[in-house]
Amino acid sequence: MKSFKVTDFNAPLQEVDEPTPRPQGTQVLLKVKAAGVCHSDLHIWEGGYELGHGRKPLSLKDRGVSLPRTMGHESAGEVVAFGPDVKDADKGGLKVGDVVLVYPWLGCGKCATCLGGDENMCIVKPNALGVYCDGGYADHMTVPHPKYLLNLKGLDPVTAAPYACSGVTTYSALKKVEADFNTPIVIFGAGGLGLMALSLLNAMGGKGAIVVDIDARKREAAEKAGALATVDGAAPDALEQLAQKAGGPIRAVIDLVGNPKTTQLGFDCLTKGGKLVIVGLFGGGATWALPLIPIKAITIQGSYVGNLRETQELLDLVRAKKITPIPVTPMPLNKANEALVDLQKGRLVGRAVLTP
């Protein structure tokens, strides 16, 4: 088994050869066919998040992320073997040879939150694959139980792999502003998540979105993906442009970047009673004038990936609406370091996907 691991924060990934694992207990062994390279991987690679306001950066080591670690939480693969404790009833119709999407956002599996179906929100013992446990930057990986495997039923694993993070993350965020789909919403960020959000918004019956990004290439990609309009977030009149292009009150903003400038502009453009949903983890501190939150009756809500049920809903939607995948750049597994640097430097449009 070949994998590429973070052995030191901020250091190049290390190629590791070791015996291919045999699935134990209820585990399932997969041959990895695709592993998306997500912006969250950069934070894992770098070791934390900037919190702004002079605070100490949030350390992932302090949050239980131990090294060495094989990243990769957007994984799709072929079922190779089931562990000895997997009963036929556990398999959900899956069999050896099926190609599946891996749901990675695992928790302890025992607390009330997990038992209620929201393992992604577990605070007892988060076990996300590619974060706290080894993930898909490898040619094989194990998954703790078949229930976390969703049959792709003919969908291309390379273009479908991002549904495990960028897909379910944007789907869950969009559901939080579904009440305002009859008016244009504003989306900050036209990377992989932004382009995914545009395609899903259309499939979910939304009127459309105005997309804000400082990169002209990404704004162009958003326009090709169906954005109603785009705005350069660095323009001095960005707020005025948003108001003009919306043609009416802006009631919903989804910020897929999450830095002080985007959250401030997102806050400022909202009408009374509007909602700002923050998804991005770029980092920094909030800059809002606190009295304006109650005066404008603004709702500020965080959205962290999505649950297993939402991931299945997403795949069903993709099939039913024949949603066009976001642009992907396939790269061989041994180019994992190059893919991370390309993402870090903003060179990618859409998603880089490692193909072992």
Short mmCIF file of C-alpha atoms in Angstrom, two decimals:
data_model
loop_
_atom_site.label_atom_id
_atom_site.label_comp_id
_atom_site.label_asym_id
_atom_site.label_seq_id
_atom_site.Cartn_x
_atom_site.Cartn_y
_atom_site.Cartn_z
CA MET A 1 0.00 0.00 0.00
CA LYS A 2 1.35 3.41 -1.00
CA SER A 3 0.26 6.57 0.76
CA PHE A 4 1.36 10.19 1.12
CA LYS A 5 1.39 11.34 4.74
CA VAL A 6 1.77 14.56 6.69
CA THR A 7 4.71 13.71 8.96
CA ASP A 8 5.44 17.29 10.06
CA PHE A 9 3.20 20.34 9.76
CA ASN A 10 4.26 22.68 6.93
CA ALA A 11 6.60 20.03 5.51
CA PRO A 12 6.25 18.12 2.21
CA LEU A 13 4.14 14.98 2.34
CA GLN A 14 6.17 11.80 2.68
CA GLU A 15 5.66 8.77 0.45
CA VAL A 16 5.14 5.66 2.60
CA ASP A 17 5.02 2.02 1.54
CA GLU A 18 3.51 -0.42 4.02
CA PRO A 19 1.47 -3.64 3.98
CA THR A 20 -2.05 -3.25 2.62
CA PRO A 21 -4.34 -3.48 5.66
CA ARG A 22 -6.75 -6.34 6.16
CA PRO A 23 -10.18 -5.15 7.27
CA GLN A 24 -10.89 -5.93 10.91
CA GLY A 25 -14.27 -6.14 12.65
CA THR A 26 -16.82 -4.14 10.67
CA GLN A 27 -14.23 -2.38 8.51
CA VAL A 28 -14.35 -2.29 4.71
CA LEU A 29 -11.20 -2.18 2.56
CA LEU A 30 -11.35 0.03 -0.53
CA LYS A 31 -9.08 0.45 -3.50
CA VAL A 32 -9.00 4.22 -3.86
CA LYS A 33 -10.01 5.53 -7.28
CA ALA A 34 -10.16 9.24 -6.49
CA ALA A 35 -9.25 11.61 -3.65
CA GLY A 36 -10.16 15.28 -3.87
CA VAL A 37 -7.68 17.88 -2.64
CA CYS A 38 -9.72 20.23 -0.47
CA HIS A 39 -8.85 23.63 0.99
CA SER A 40 -9.37 22.11 4.44
CA ASP A 41 -6.40 19.86 3.67
CA LEU A 42 -4.25 22.98 3.60
CA HIS A 43 -5.21 23.76 7.19
CA ILE A 44 -4.37 20.20 8.26
CA TRP A 45 -1.09 20.39 6.36
CA GLU A 46 -0.28 23.77 7.90
CA GLY A 47 -1.37 22.70 11.38
CA GLY A 48 -4.13 25.15 12.26
CA TYR A 49 -6.28 28.21 11.68
CA GLU A 50 -5.66 31.91 12.16
CA LEU A 51 -8.21 33.37 14.62
CA GLY A 52 -7.35 37.06 14.27
CA HIS A 53 -7.46 39.80 16.94
CA GLY A 54 -4.00 38.80 18.15
CA ARG A 55 -5.20 35.41 19.34
CA LYS A 56 -2.97 32.37 19.26
CA PRO A 57 -3.67 30.28 16.12
CA LEU A 58 -6.04 27.35 16.66
CA SER A 59 -3.75 24.32 16.73
CA LEU A 60 -5.01 21.12 15.15
CA LYS A 61 -2.51 19.20 17.26
CA ASP A 62 -4.28 20.55 20.36
CA ARG A 63 -7.58 19.42 18.81
CA GLY A 64 -6.38 15.84 18.57
CA VAL A 65 -4.98 15.67 15.03
CA SER A 66 -1.94 13.43 15.41
CA LEU A 67 0.88 12.75 12.95
CA PRO A 68 1.71 10.97 10.76
CA ARG A 69 -1.63 11.34 8.99
CA THR A 70 -2.85 10.40 5.53
CA MET A 71 -5.16 13.22 4.46
CA GLY A 72 -8.01 12.92 2.00
CA HIS A 73 -11.66 13.25 3.02
CA GLU A 74 -13.13 13.39 -0.50
CA SER A 75 -12.62 9.75 -1.39
CA ALA A 76 -14.21 7.29 -3.78
CA GLY A 77 -13.12 3.72 -4.31
CA GLU A 78 -13.88 0.13 -5.16
CA VAL A 79 -14.94 -2.30 -2.43
CA VAL A 80 -12.20 -4.92 -2.06
CA ALA A 81 -13.14 -6.79 1.13
CA PHE A 82 -15.40 -6.70 4.18
CA GLY A 83 -14.25 -7.35 7.73
CA PRO A 84 -15.26 -10.62 9.44
CA ASP A 85 -17.97 -8.97 11.57
CA VAL A 86 -19.86 -7.42 8.64
CA LYS A 87 -23.22 -9.14 8.30
CA ASP A 88 -25.16 -9.17 5.03
CA ALA A 89 -27.72 -6.88 6.68
CA ASP A 90 -24.94 -4.35 7.33
CA LYS A 91 -23.86 -4.11 3.70
CA GLY A 92 -26.88 -2.19 2.44
CA GLY A 93 -26.78 -4.13 -0.81
CA LEU A 94 -23.08 -3.43 -1.38
CA LYS A 95 -20.80 -6.14 -2.72
CA VAL A 96 -17.15 -6.54 -3.62
CA GLY A 97 -16.46 -4.61 -6.83
CA ASP A 98 -18.99 -1.81 -6.20
CA VAL A 99 -17.66 1.73 -6.56
CA VAL A 100 -18.65 3.94 -3.64
CA LEU A 101 -18.35 7.43 -2.21
CA VAL A 102 -16.96 7.51 1.33
CA TYR A 103 -18.79 9.62 3.91
CA PRO A 104 -15.87 10.86 6.03
CA TRP A 105 -17.38 13.02 8.79
CA LEU A 106 -17.46 10.44 11.55
CA GLY A 107 -17.94 10.92 15.28
CA CYS A 108 -17.89 8.62 18.29
CA GLY A 109 -21.02 6.86 17.01
CA LYS A 110 -22.44 6.58 20.52
CA CYS A 111 -23.44 10.01 21.82
CA ALA A 112 -26.91 11.53 21.36
CA THR A 113 -25.67 13.71 18.51
CA CYS A 114 -24.24 10.78 16.57
CA LEU A 115 -27.22 8.54 17.26
CA GLY A 116 -29.44 11.38 15.99
CA GLY A 117 -27.68 11.25 12.63
CA ASP A 118 -25.34 14.22 12.98
CA GLU A 119 -21.95 12.55 13.42
CA ASN A 120 -20.35 15.56 11.73
CA MET A 121 -21.27 17.59 14.84
CA CYS A 122 -19.87 15.12 17.41
CA ILE A 123 -17.89 16.81 20.19
CA VAL A 124 -17.16 13.66 22.22
CA LYS A 125 -14.64 12.07 19.84
CA PRO A 126 -14.52 13.34 16.25
CA ASN A 127 -13.13 10.66 13.93
CA ALA A 128 -13.26 12.27 10.49
CA LEU A 129 -11.42 10.24 7.88
CA GLY A 130 -8.44 12.12 6.47
CA VAL A 131 -8.36 14.34 9.58
CA TYR A 132 -8.31 12.23 12.75
CA CYS A 133 -7.99 8.89 10.92
CA ASP A 134 -6.18 8.04 7.69
CA GLY A 135 -7.97 8.96 4.47
CA GLY A 136 -7.72 8.77 0.72
CA TYR A 137 -4.26 10.07 -0.24
CA ALA A 138 -3.37 6.42 -0.75
CA ASP A 139 -4.07 3.53 -3.10
CA HIS A 140 -6.07 1.72 -0.37
CA MET A 141 -8.03 2.85 2.68
CA THR A 142 -10.25 1.32 5.35
CA VAL A 143 -13.67 2.61 6.40
CA PRO A 144 -15.07 1.64 9.83
CA HIS A 145 -18.47 0.38 8.65
CA PRO A 146 -20.37 -0.16 5.37
CA LYS A 147 -23.02 2.38 6.40
CA TYR A 148 -20.54 5.14 5.51
CA LEU A 149 -20.30 3.95 1.88
CA LEU A 150 -22.72 5.33 -0.72
CA ASN A 151 -23.05 3.42 -3.98
CA LEU A 152 -22.15 5.69 -6.90
CA LYS A 153 -24.24 3.56 -9.29
CA GLY A 154 -22.36 4.53 -12.42
CA LEU A 155 -21.30 8.07 -11.47
CA ASP A 156 -17.66 8.78 -12.34
CA PRO A 157 -15.66 8.47 -9.10
CA VAL A 158 -13.21 11.18 -10.17
CA THR A 159 -15.89 13.84 -10.59
CA ALA A 160 -18.06 12.45 -7.77
CA ALA A 161 -15.37 12.35 -5.06
CA PRO A 162 -15.79 16.08 -4.22
CA TYR A 163 -19.43 15.43 -3.25
CA ALA A 164 -18.10 14.01 0.06
CA CYS A 165 -16.99 17.49 1.16
CA SER A 166 -17.49 20.41 -1.23
CA GLY A 167 -20.76 18.87 -2.39
CA VAL A 168 -22.40 18.07 0.93
CA THR A 169 -20.92 21.23 2.50
CA THR A 170 -22.56 23.51 -0.06
CA TYR A 171 -25.76 21.45 -0.14
CA SER A 172 -26.13 21.75 3.64
CA ALA A 173 -25.37 25.50 3.51
CA LEU A 174 -27.89 26.06 0.72
CA LYS A 175 -30.58 24.25 2.71
CA LYS A 176 -30.06 26.82 5.46
CA VAL A 177 -31.14 29.65 3.12
CA GLU A 178 -33.73 27.72 1.11
CA ALA A 179 -36.49 30.05 2.32
CA ASP A 180 -34.87 32.86 0.28
CA PHE A 181 -34.45 30.99 -3.02
CA ASN A 182 -37.08 33.23 -4.64
CA THR A 183 -34.54 36.09 -4.66
CA PRO A 184 -30.90 36.13 -5.80
CA ILE A 185 -28.50 35.05 -3.08
CA VAL A 186 -24.85 36.10 -2.82
CA ILE A 187 -22.05 33.53 -2.77
CA PHE A 188 -18.49 34.46 -1.78
CA GLY A 189 -15.85 32.28 -3.44
CA ALA A 190 -15.80 30.74 -6.91
CA GLY A 191 -13.45 27.86 -6.22
CA GLY A 192 -14.57 24.26 -6.03
CA LEU A 193 -17.24 24.98 -3.44
CA GLY A 194 -18.58 28.04 -5.24
CA LEU A 195 -18.96 26.26 -8.56
CA MET A 196 -20.59 23.34 -6.77
CA ALA A 197 -22.99 25.71 -5.01
CA LEU A 198 -24.08 27.25 -8.32
CA SER A 199 -24.96 23.90 -9.88
CA LEU A 200 -26.81 22.74 -6.76
CA LEU A 201 -28.68 26.02 -6.35
CA ASN A 202 -30.06 25.67 -9.86
CA ALA A 203 -31.05 22.03 -9.27
CA MET A 204 -32.74 22.96 -5.96
CA GLY A 205 -34.94 25.55 -7.69
CA GLY A 206 -33.16 28.72 -6.63
CA LYS A 207 -33.48 31.93 -8.64
CA GLY A 208 -29.70 32.21 -8.90
CA ALA A 209 -26.65 33.77 -7.31
CA ILE A 210 -24.30 36.70 -7.59
CA VAL A 211 -20.78 35.40 -7.04
CA VAL A 212 -17.98 37.42 -5.43
CA ASP A 213 -14.32 36.56 -5.97
CA ILE A 214 -11.11 38.55 -6.28
CA ASP A 215 -9.75 36.23 -9.01
CA ALA A 216 -10.87 37.15 -12.54
CA ARG A 217 -10.38 33.56 -13.78
CA LYS A 218 -12.65 32.23 -11.08
CA ARG A 219 -15.29 34.89 -11.75
CA GLU A 220 -15.22 33.83 -15.40
CA ALA A 221 -15.66 30.19 -14.34
CA ALA A 222 -18.63 31.22 -12.19
CA GLU A 223 -20.25 33.03 -15.11
CA LYS A 224 -19.82 29.95 -17.29
CA ALA A 225 -21.37 27.88 -14.48
CA GLY A 226 -24.51 30.04 -14.52
CA ALA A 227 -23.95 32.90 -12.07
CA LEU A 228 -26.43 35.74 -12.54
CA ALA A 229 -23.52 38.17 -12.19
CA THR A 230 -20.10 38.41 -10.61
CA VAL A 231 -18.35 41.05 -8.53
CA ASP A 232 -14.68 41.62 -7.76
CA GLY A 233 -14.61 41.58 -3.96
CA ALA A 234 -11.52 43.82 -3.96
CA ALA A 235 -13.23 46.60 -5.94
CA PRO A 236 -13.73 49.78 -3.89
CA ASP A 237 -17.38 49.87 -4.96
CA ALA A 238 -18.06 46.15 -4.43
CA LEU A 239 -20.95 46.87 -2.05
CA GLU A 240 -22.61 49.22 -4.53
CA GLN A 241 -22.12 46.68 -7.33
CA LEU A 242 -23.80 43.99 -5.27
CA ALA A 243 -26.80 46.19 -4.56
CA GLN A 244 -27.11 47.14 -8.23
CA LYS A 245 -26.74 43.61 -9.59
CA ALA A 246 -29.14 42.12 -7.05
CA GLY A 247 -31.86 44.52 -8.18
CA GLY A 248 -33.49 44.38 -4.77
CA PRO A 249 -32.86 43.51 -1.11
CA ILE A 250 -30.29 40.78 -0.48
CA ARG A 251 -31.68 38.33 2.04
CA ALA A 252 -29.08 35.54 2.04
CA VAL A 253 -25.30 35.30 1.80
CA ILE A 254 -23.18 32.15 1.81
CA ASP A 255 -19.52 32.87 2.52
CA LEU A 256 -17.36 30.01 1.26
CA VAL A 257 -14.14 31.93 2.02
CA GLY A 258 -14.49 33.06 5.61
CA ASN A 259 -11.97 35.86 6.06
CA PRO A 260 -12.52 39.31 7.64
CA LYS A 261 -13.09 41.06 4.31
CA THR A 262 -15.62 38.58 2.93
CA THR A 263 -17.61 38.31 6.14
CA GLN A 264 -17.72 42.10 6.47
CA LEU A 265 -18.87 42.65 2.89
CA GLY A 266 -21.37 39.81 3.27
CA PHE A 267 -22.74 41.37 6.44
CA ASP A 268 -22.90 44.86 4.92
CA CYS A 269 -24.84 43.81 1.82
CA LEU A 270 -27.65 42.11 3.73
CA THR A 271 -31.04 43.71 4.22
CA LYS A 272 -32.88 43.69 7.55
CA GLY A 273 -33.69 40.17 8.65
CA GLY A 274 -31.07 38.69 6.31
CA LYS A 275 -28.90 35.64 6.99
CA LEU A 276 -25.13 35.23 6.66
CA VAL A 277 -24.05 31.58 6.52
CA ILE A 278 -20.30 31.17 7.04
CA VAL A 279 -18.72 28.02 5.62
CA GLY A 280 -15.16 28.99 4.74
CA LEU A 281 -12.28 28.51 7.17
CA PHE A 282 -9.75 30.88 5.65
CA GLY A 283 -9.19 32.46 9.07
CA GLY A 284 -9.05 35.76 10.90
CA GLY A 285 -11.37 37.67 13.21
CA ALA A 286 -14.82 39.22 12.74
CA THR A 287 -15.07 42.96 12.12
CA TRP A 288 -18.79 43.63 12.52
CA ALA A 289 -20.15 46.59 14.46
CA LEU A 290 -22.05 44.74 17.16
CA PRO A 291 -25.03 47.15 17.44
CA LEU A 292 -25.84 46.53 13.78
CA ILE A 293 -26.51 42.85 14.43
CA PRO A 294 -29.66 43.53 16.48
CA ILE A 295 -30.54 46.71 14.58
CA LYS A 296 -30.58 44.81 11.28
CA ALA A 297 -31.85 41.61 12.96
CA ILE A 298 -29.15 39.69 11.08
CA THR A 299 -28.72 35.95 11.57
CA ILE A 300 -25.09 34.78 11.46
CA GLN A 301 -24.88 31.00 11.21
CA GLY A 302 -21.98 28.61 10.84
CA SER A 303 -22.31 25.56 8.62
CA TYR A 304 -19.95 22.62 9.05
CA VAL A 305 -19.97 20.08 6.20
CA GLY A 306 -23.16 17.97 6.34
CA ASN A 307 -24.50 14.70 7.68
CA LEU A 308 -24.76 11.26 6.10
CA ARG A 309 -28.43 11.70 5.26
CA GLU A 310 -27.72 14.94 3.40
CA THR A 311 -24.92 13.24 1.45
CA GLN A 312 -27.35 10.58 0.23
CA GLU A 313 -29.90 13.30 -0.62
CA LEU A 314 -27.19 15.05 -2.61
CA LEU A 315 -26.31 11.97 -4.67
CA ASP A 316 -30.01 11.38 -5.35
CA LEU A 317 -30.33 15.00 -6.51
CA VAL A 318 -27.26 14.69 -8.74
CA ARG A 319 -28.79 11.67 -10.48
CA ALA A 320 -32.32 13.05 -10.70
CA LYS A 321 -31.29 16.44 -12.09
CA LYS A 322 -28.28 15.14 -14.06
CA ILE A 323 -26.13 17.82 -12.43
CA THR A 324 -23.00 18.69 -14.37
CA PRO A 325 -19.91 18.07 -12.21
CA ILE A 326 -17.57 20.91 -11.32
CA PRO A 327 -14.32 21.12 -13.32
CA VAL A 328 -11.70 18.71 -11.99
CA THR A 329 -8.00 18.35 -12.69
CA PRO A 330 -7.01 14.68 -12.30
CA MET A 331 -3.48 14.24 -10.96
CA PRO A 332 -1.55 11.04 -10.15
CA LEU A 333 -1.15 10.17 -6.47
CA ASN A 334 2.58 10.97 -6.55
CA LYS A 335 1.69 14.59 -7.41
CA ALA A 336 -0.06 15.12 -4.05
CA ASN A 337 2.47 17.73 -2.93
CA GLU A 338 2.15 19.65 -6.20
CA ALA A 339 -1.63 19.60 -5.90
CA LEU A 340 -1.49 21.13 -2.42
CA VAL A 341 0.91 23.87 -3.53
CA ASP A 342 -1.25 24.65 -6.58
CA LEU A 343 -4.25 25.00 -4.28
CA GLN A 344 -2.32 27.10 -1.80
CA LYS A 345 -1.16 29.46 -4.57
CA GLY A 346 -4.65 29.78 -6.06
CA ARG A 347 -3.69 28.19 -9.38
CA LEU A 348 -6.60 25.76 -9.57
CA VAL A 349 -10.05 26.30 -11.04
CA GLY A 350 -12.47 23.75 -9.64
CA ARG A 351 -10.91 20.77 -7.89
CA ALA A 352 -7.68 18.78 -8.12
CA VAL A 353 -8.41 15.06 -7.71
CA LEU A 354 -5.69 12.50 -7.03
CA THR A 355 -6.16 9.28 -9.00
CA PRO A 356 -4.12 6.41 -7.53
#
